[in-house]
Amino acid sequence: MSFTLPDLPYSHDALQPFMSRETLEYHHDKHHLAYVNNGNNLLRDTEWENQSLEEIVKGSFGKNQGLFNNAGQHYNHLHFWNWMKPNGGGALPGALEKAIVESLGSVDQMREDFIQAGVTQFGSGWAWLAVKDGKIIVTNTANGESPLVHDAKPILGCDVWEHSYYIDYRNRRPDYLKAFMEHLVNWEHVAQMYEEAMK
Ligand code: MN3
């Protein structure tokens, strides 16, 4: 397969004031596009050329760093746009809430741990909710990695590369993560990925 850049599932100004039009113009139209273009160039004539995106990400991890970085970020960003929506945040669908309470104690605890995972990721990377061994875990990864290459299935990720928040929040990464949790997360999409991960 080759990689293509999908349109955003909302307009560039739909997430304001929590994520600006300018941020999405750079982040989606330029950064994500660069991962798509570089990934396609690096994928050509490799053993992974005809595989699915998830197979490319897992297969190239530890074997072809350049391809992994771009394919990994393509995978992460494809989901990132759908993990947000206008007027996001708020209440969680019941089945997901129950699973989070069972695995992490409470929804408030999950929010706190997720924000902390993003704050403590040194340098560029991602904060995650993932399903591992049937439980929901909070974790973080560097650069273009995701739980996918650590035997887990991502169900929610927040990009903590500076390109995701510096225009709107400057160096205040904790404020960005708090706004993401309170106002941007598309919990219906998270619940859908949770169901898929538990199959
Ligand atoms: Mn990014």
Tab-separated table of C-alpha atoms and ligand atoms in Angstrom:
chain	number	residue	atom	x	y	z
A	1	MET	CA	0.000	0.000	0.000
A	2	SER	CA	1.077	3.583	-0.303
A	3	PHE	CA	0.281	6.253	2.245
A	4	THR	CA	-2.178	9.070	1.574
A	5	LEU	CA	-3.050	12.139	3.625
A	6	PRO	CA	-6.753	12.107	4.562
A	7	ASP	CA	-8.685	15.348	4.972
A	8	LEU	CA	-9.294	16.402	8.553
A	9	PRO	CA	-12.672	15.095	9.816
A	10	TYR	CA	-13.603	18.756	10.689
A	11	SER	CA	-12.651	22.207	9.451
A	12	HIS	CA	-9.290	23.736	10.385
A	13	ASP	CA	-10.942	26.184	12.793
A	14	ALA	CA	-13.355	23.672	14.387
A	15	LEU	CA	-11.196	23.005	17.462
A	16	GLN	CA	-10.653	26.639	18.423
A	17	PRO	CA	-9.863	28.035	20.950
A	18	PHE	CA	-8.191	24.850	22.227
A	19	MET	CA	-6.305	24.090	19.007
A	20	SER	CA	-6.014	26.877	16.449
A	21	ARG	CA	-6.455	26.956	12.705
A	22	GLU	CA	-2.765	27.858	12.392
A	23	THR	CA	-1.709	24.789	14.403
A	24	LEU	CA	-3.842	22.462	12.268
A	25	GLU	CA	-2.613	24.074	9.038
A	26	TYR	CA	0.985	23.344	10.038
A	27	HIS	CA	0.375	20.077	11.827
A	28	HIS	CA	-1.959	18.359	9.350
A	29	ASP	CA	-1.183	20.094	6.049
A	30	LYS	CA	2.613	20.199	6.447
A	31	HIS	CA	3.914	17.853	9.179
A	32	HIS	CA	1.585	14.929	8.492
A	33	LEU	CA	2.000	15.413	4.725
A	34	ALA	CA	5.787	15.195	5.144
A	35	TYR	CA	5.445	11.831	6.967
A	36	VAL	CA	3.243	10.590	4.099
A	37	ASN	CA	5.649	11.713	1.366
A	38	ASN	CA	8.828	10.586	3.142
A	39	GLY	CA	7.162	7.312	4.113
A	40	ASN	CA	6.178	6.579	0.515
A	41	ASN	CA	9.716	7.260	-0.706
A	42	LEU	CA	11.219	5.006	1.965
A	43	LEU	CA	8.627	2.238	1.501
A	44	ARG	CA	9.255	1.786	-2.230
A	45	ASP	CA	11.048	-1.468	-3.089
A	46	THR	CA	11.153	-2.732	0.504
A	47	GLU	CA	9.836	-6.056	1.797
A	48	TRP	CA	6.896	-4.195	3.392
A	49	GLU	CA	5.695	-2.499	0.191
A	50	ASN	CA	2.480	-4.545	-0.114
A	51	GLN	CA	1.607	-4.789	3.557
A	52	SER	CA	-0.966	-2.923	5.652
A	53	LEU	CA	0.041	0.196	7.588
A	54	GLU	CA	0.011	-1.660	10.924
A	55	GLU	CA	2.180	-4.420	9.458
A	56	ILE	CA	4.611	-1.834	8.053
A	57	VAL	CA	4.844	-0.073	11.430
A	58	LYS	CA	5.449	-3.302	13.360
A	59	GLY	CA	7.720	-4.840	10.709
A	60	SER	CA	10.015	-1.846	10.243
A	61	PHE	CA	10.421	-1.214	13.999
A	62	GLY	CA	14.058	-1.882	14.906
A	63	LYS	CA	14.855	-2.820	11.304
A	64	ASN	CA	14.441	0.272	9.153
A	65	GLN	CA	14.496	3.364	11.344
A	66	GLY	CA	13.754	5.920	8.615
A	67	LEU	CA	10.728	4.036	7.333
A	68	PHE	CA	9.538	3.284	10.872
A	69	ASN	CA	9.695	6.949	11.923
A	70	ASN	CA	7.512	8.075	9.024
A	71	ALA	CA	5.118	5.093	8.924
A	72	GLY	CA	4.761	5.236	12.720
A	73	GLN	CA	3.936	8.930	12.633
A	74	HIS	CA	1.499	8.399	9.742
A	75	TYR	CA	-0.315	5.771	11.824
A	76	ASN	CA	-0.281	7.985	14.940
A	77	HIS	CA	-1.581	11.069	13.121
A	78	LEU	CA	-4.306	9.213	11.170
A	79	HIS	CA	-5.793	8.346	14.550
A	80	PHE	CA	-4.924	11.623	16.289
A	81	TRP	CA	-7.267	13.647	14.037
A	82	ASN	CA	-10.094	11.248	14.895
A	83	TRP	CA	-9.307	11.203	18.607
A	84	MET	CA	-10.418	14.855	18.687
A	85	LYS	CA	-13.686	16.584	17.829
A	86	PRO	CA	-15.314	19.982	18.366
A	87	ASN	CA	-16.913	20.116	21.851
A	88	GLY	CA	-15.044	16.962	22.863
A	89	GLY	CA	-14.185	15.797	26.356
A	90	GLY	CA	-17.084	15.323	28.754
A	91	ALA	CA	-18.730	12.051	29.706
A	92	LEU	CA	-17.408	8.684	28.557
A	93	PRO	CA	-19.584	5.987	26.961
A	94	GLY	CA	-20.670	3.564	29.706
A	95	ALA	CA	-18.778	0.418	28.687
A	96	LEU	CA	-15.516	2.347	28.273
A	97	GLU	CA	-15.984	4.117	31.608
A	98	LYS	CA	-16.531	0.777	33.350
A	99	ALA	CA	-13.374	-0.690	31.804
A	100	ILE	CA	-11.335	2.375	32.812
A	101	VAL	CA	-12.601	2.205	36.388
A	102	GLU	CA	-11.709	-1.506	36.542
A	103	SER	CA	-8.207	-0.994	35.153
A	104	LEU	CA	-7.208	2.410	36.514
A	105	GLY	CA	-9.426	3.076	39.559
A	106	SER	CA	-11.455	6.016	38.278
A	107	VAL	CA	-11.954	8.308	35.308
A	108	ASP	CA	-10.354	11.176	37.259
A	109	GLN	CA	-7.325	8.990	37.989
A	110	MET	CA	-7.065	8.056	34.293
A	111	ARG	CA	-7.172	11.756	33.297
A	112	GLU	CA	-4.489	12.624	35.842
A	113	ASP	CA	-2.239	9.709	34.828
A	114	PHE	CA	-2.649	10.468	31.111
A	115	ILE	CA	-1.710	14.138	31.592
A	116	GLN	CA	1.254	13.086	33.741
A	117	ALA	CA	2.392	10.618	31.042
A	118	GLY	CA	2.399	13.468	28.518
A	119	VAL	CA	4.119	15.932	30.831
A	120	THR	CA	6.893	13.468	31.746
A	121	GLN	CA	7.625	12.316	28.182
A	122	PHE	CA	11.051	13.949	27.779
A	123	GLY	CA	11.372	15.561	24.364
A	124	SER	CA	9.093	14.570	21.486
A	125	GLY	CA	6.574	11.751	21.763
A	126	TRP	CA	3.062	10.701	22.683
A	127	ALA	CA	0.869	9.989	25.729
A	128	TRP	CA	-1.412	6.962	25.423
A	129	LEU	CA	-4.294	4.873	26.649
A	130	ALA	CA	-3.809	1.353	25.321
A	131	VAL	CA	-5.131	-2.154	25.814
A	132	LYS	CA	-2.544	-4.671	26.986
A	133	ASP	CA	-3.403	-8.197	28.182
A	134	GLY	CA	-7.083	-7.241	28.354
A	135	LYS	CA	-6.481	-4.206	30.630
A	136	ILE	CA	-6.376	-0.488	29.884
A	137	ILE	CA	-2.977	1.054	30.595
A	138	VAL	CA	-1.564	4.602	30.529
A	139	THR	CA	1.833	4.934	28.901
A	140	ASN	CA	4.076	7.204	26.847
A	141	THR	CA	6.472	6.709	23.961
A	142	ALA	CA	9.232	8.694	22.269
A	143	ASN	CA	9.185	10.150	18.770
A	144	GLY	CA	7.093	8.035	16.335
A	145	GLU	CA	6.657	4.978	18.526
A	146	SER	CA	3.274	3.823	19.786
A	147	PRO	CA	1.958	0.984	21.981
A	148	LEU	CA	1.568	-0.994	18.734
A	149	VAL	CA	5.287	-1.873	18.855
A	150	HIS	CA	5.119	-2.714	22.576
A	151	ASP	CA	2.563	-5.553	22.369
A	152	ALA	CA	-0.401	-3.292	23.090
A	153	LYS	CA	-3.207	-1.669	21.109
A	154	PRO	CA	-3.559	2.132	21.231
A	155	ILE	CA	-7.060	3.454	21.938
A	156	LEU	CA	-6.201	7.144	22.618
A	157	GLY	CA	-3.058	9.155	21.908
A	158	CYS	CA	-2.044	12.763	22.408
A	159	ASP	CA	0.813	14.188	20.349
A	160	VAL	CA	3.249	15.999	22.674
A	161	TRP	CA	5.734	17.035	19.978
A	162	GLU	CA	6.153	20.814	20.224
A	163	HIS	CA	4.603	21.210	16.732
A	164	SER	CA	1.292	20.091	18.274
A	165	TYR	CA	1.056	22.850	20.898
A	166	TYR	CA	3.752	25.514	20.652
A	167	ILE	CA	1.719	27.977	18.553
A	168	ASP	CA	-1.216	27.878	21.006
A	169	TYR	CA	0.408	27.116	24.359
A	170	ARG	CA	4.114	27.985	23.872
A	171	ASN	CA	6.010	25.938	26.492
A	172	ARG	CA	2.913	25.130	28.600
A	173	ARG	CA	2.579	21.446	27.718
A	174	PRO	CA	0.523	20.652	30.879
A	175	ASP	CA	-2.110	23.254	29.840
A	176	TYR	CA	-2.296	21.714	26.360
A	177	LEU	CA	-2.791	18.207	27.779
A	178	LYS	CA	-5.453	19.463	30.187
A	179	ALA	CA	-7.338	21.193	27.342
A	180	PHE	CA	-7.029	18.042	25.201
A	181	MET	CA	-8.609	15.938	27.960
A	182	GLU	CA	-11.319	18.442	28.932
A	183	HIS	CA	-12.364	19.847	25.543
A	184	LEU	CA	-11.051	17.823	22.598
A	185	VAL	CA	-11.159	14.036	23.157
A	186	ASN	CA	-13.664	12.164	21.004
A	187	TRP	CA	-14.581	9.488	23.549
A	188	GLU	CA	-16.963	7.738	21.137
A	189	HIS	CA	-13.982	7.026	18.865
A	190	VAL	CA	-11.912	5.840	21.834
A	191	ALA	CA	-14.758	3.502	22.837
A	192	GLN	CA	-14.891	2.144	19.293
A	193	MET	CA	-11.137	1.430	19.300
A	194	TYR	CA	-11.477	-0.178	22.738
A	195	GLU	CA	-14.134	-2.546	21.391
A	196	GLU	CA	-11.940	-3.410	18.393
A	197	ALA	CA	-8.922	-3.994	20.655
A	198	MET	CA	-10.883	-6.402	22.871
A	199	LYS	CA	-11.999	-8.612	19.941
B	1	MN3	MN	2.486	15.544	15.214
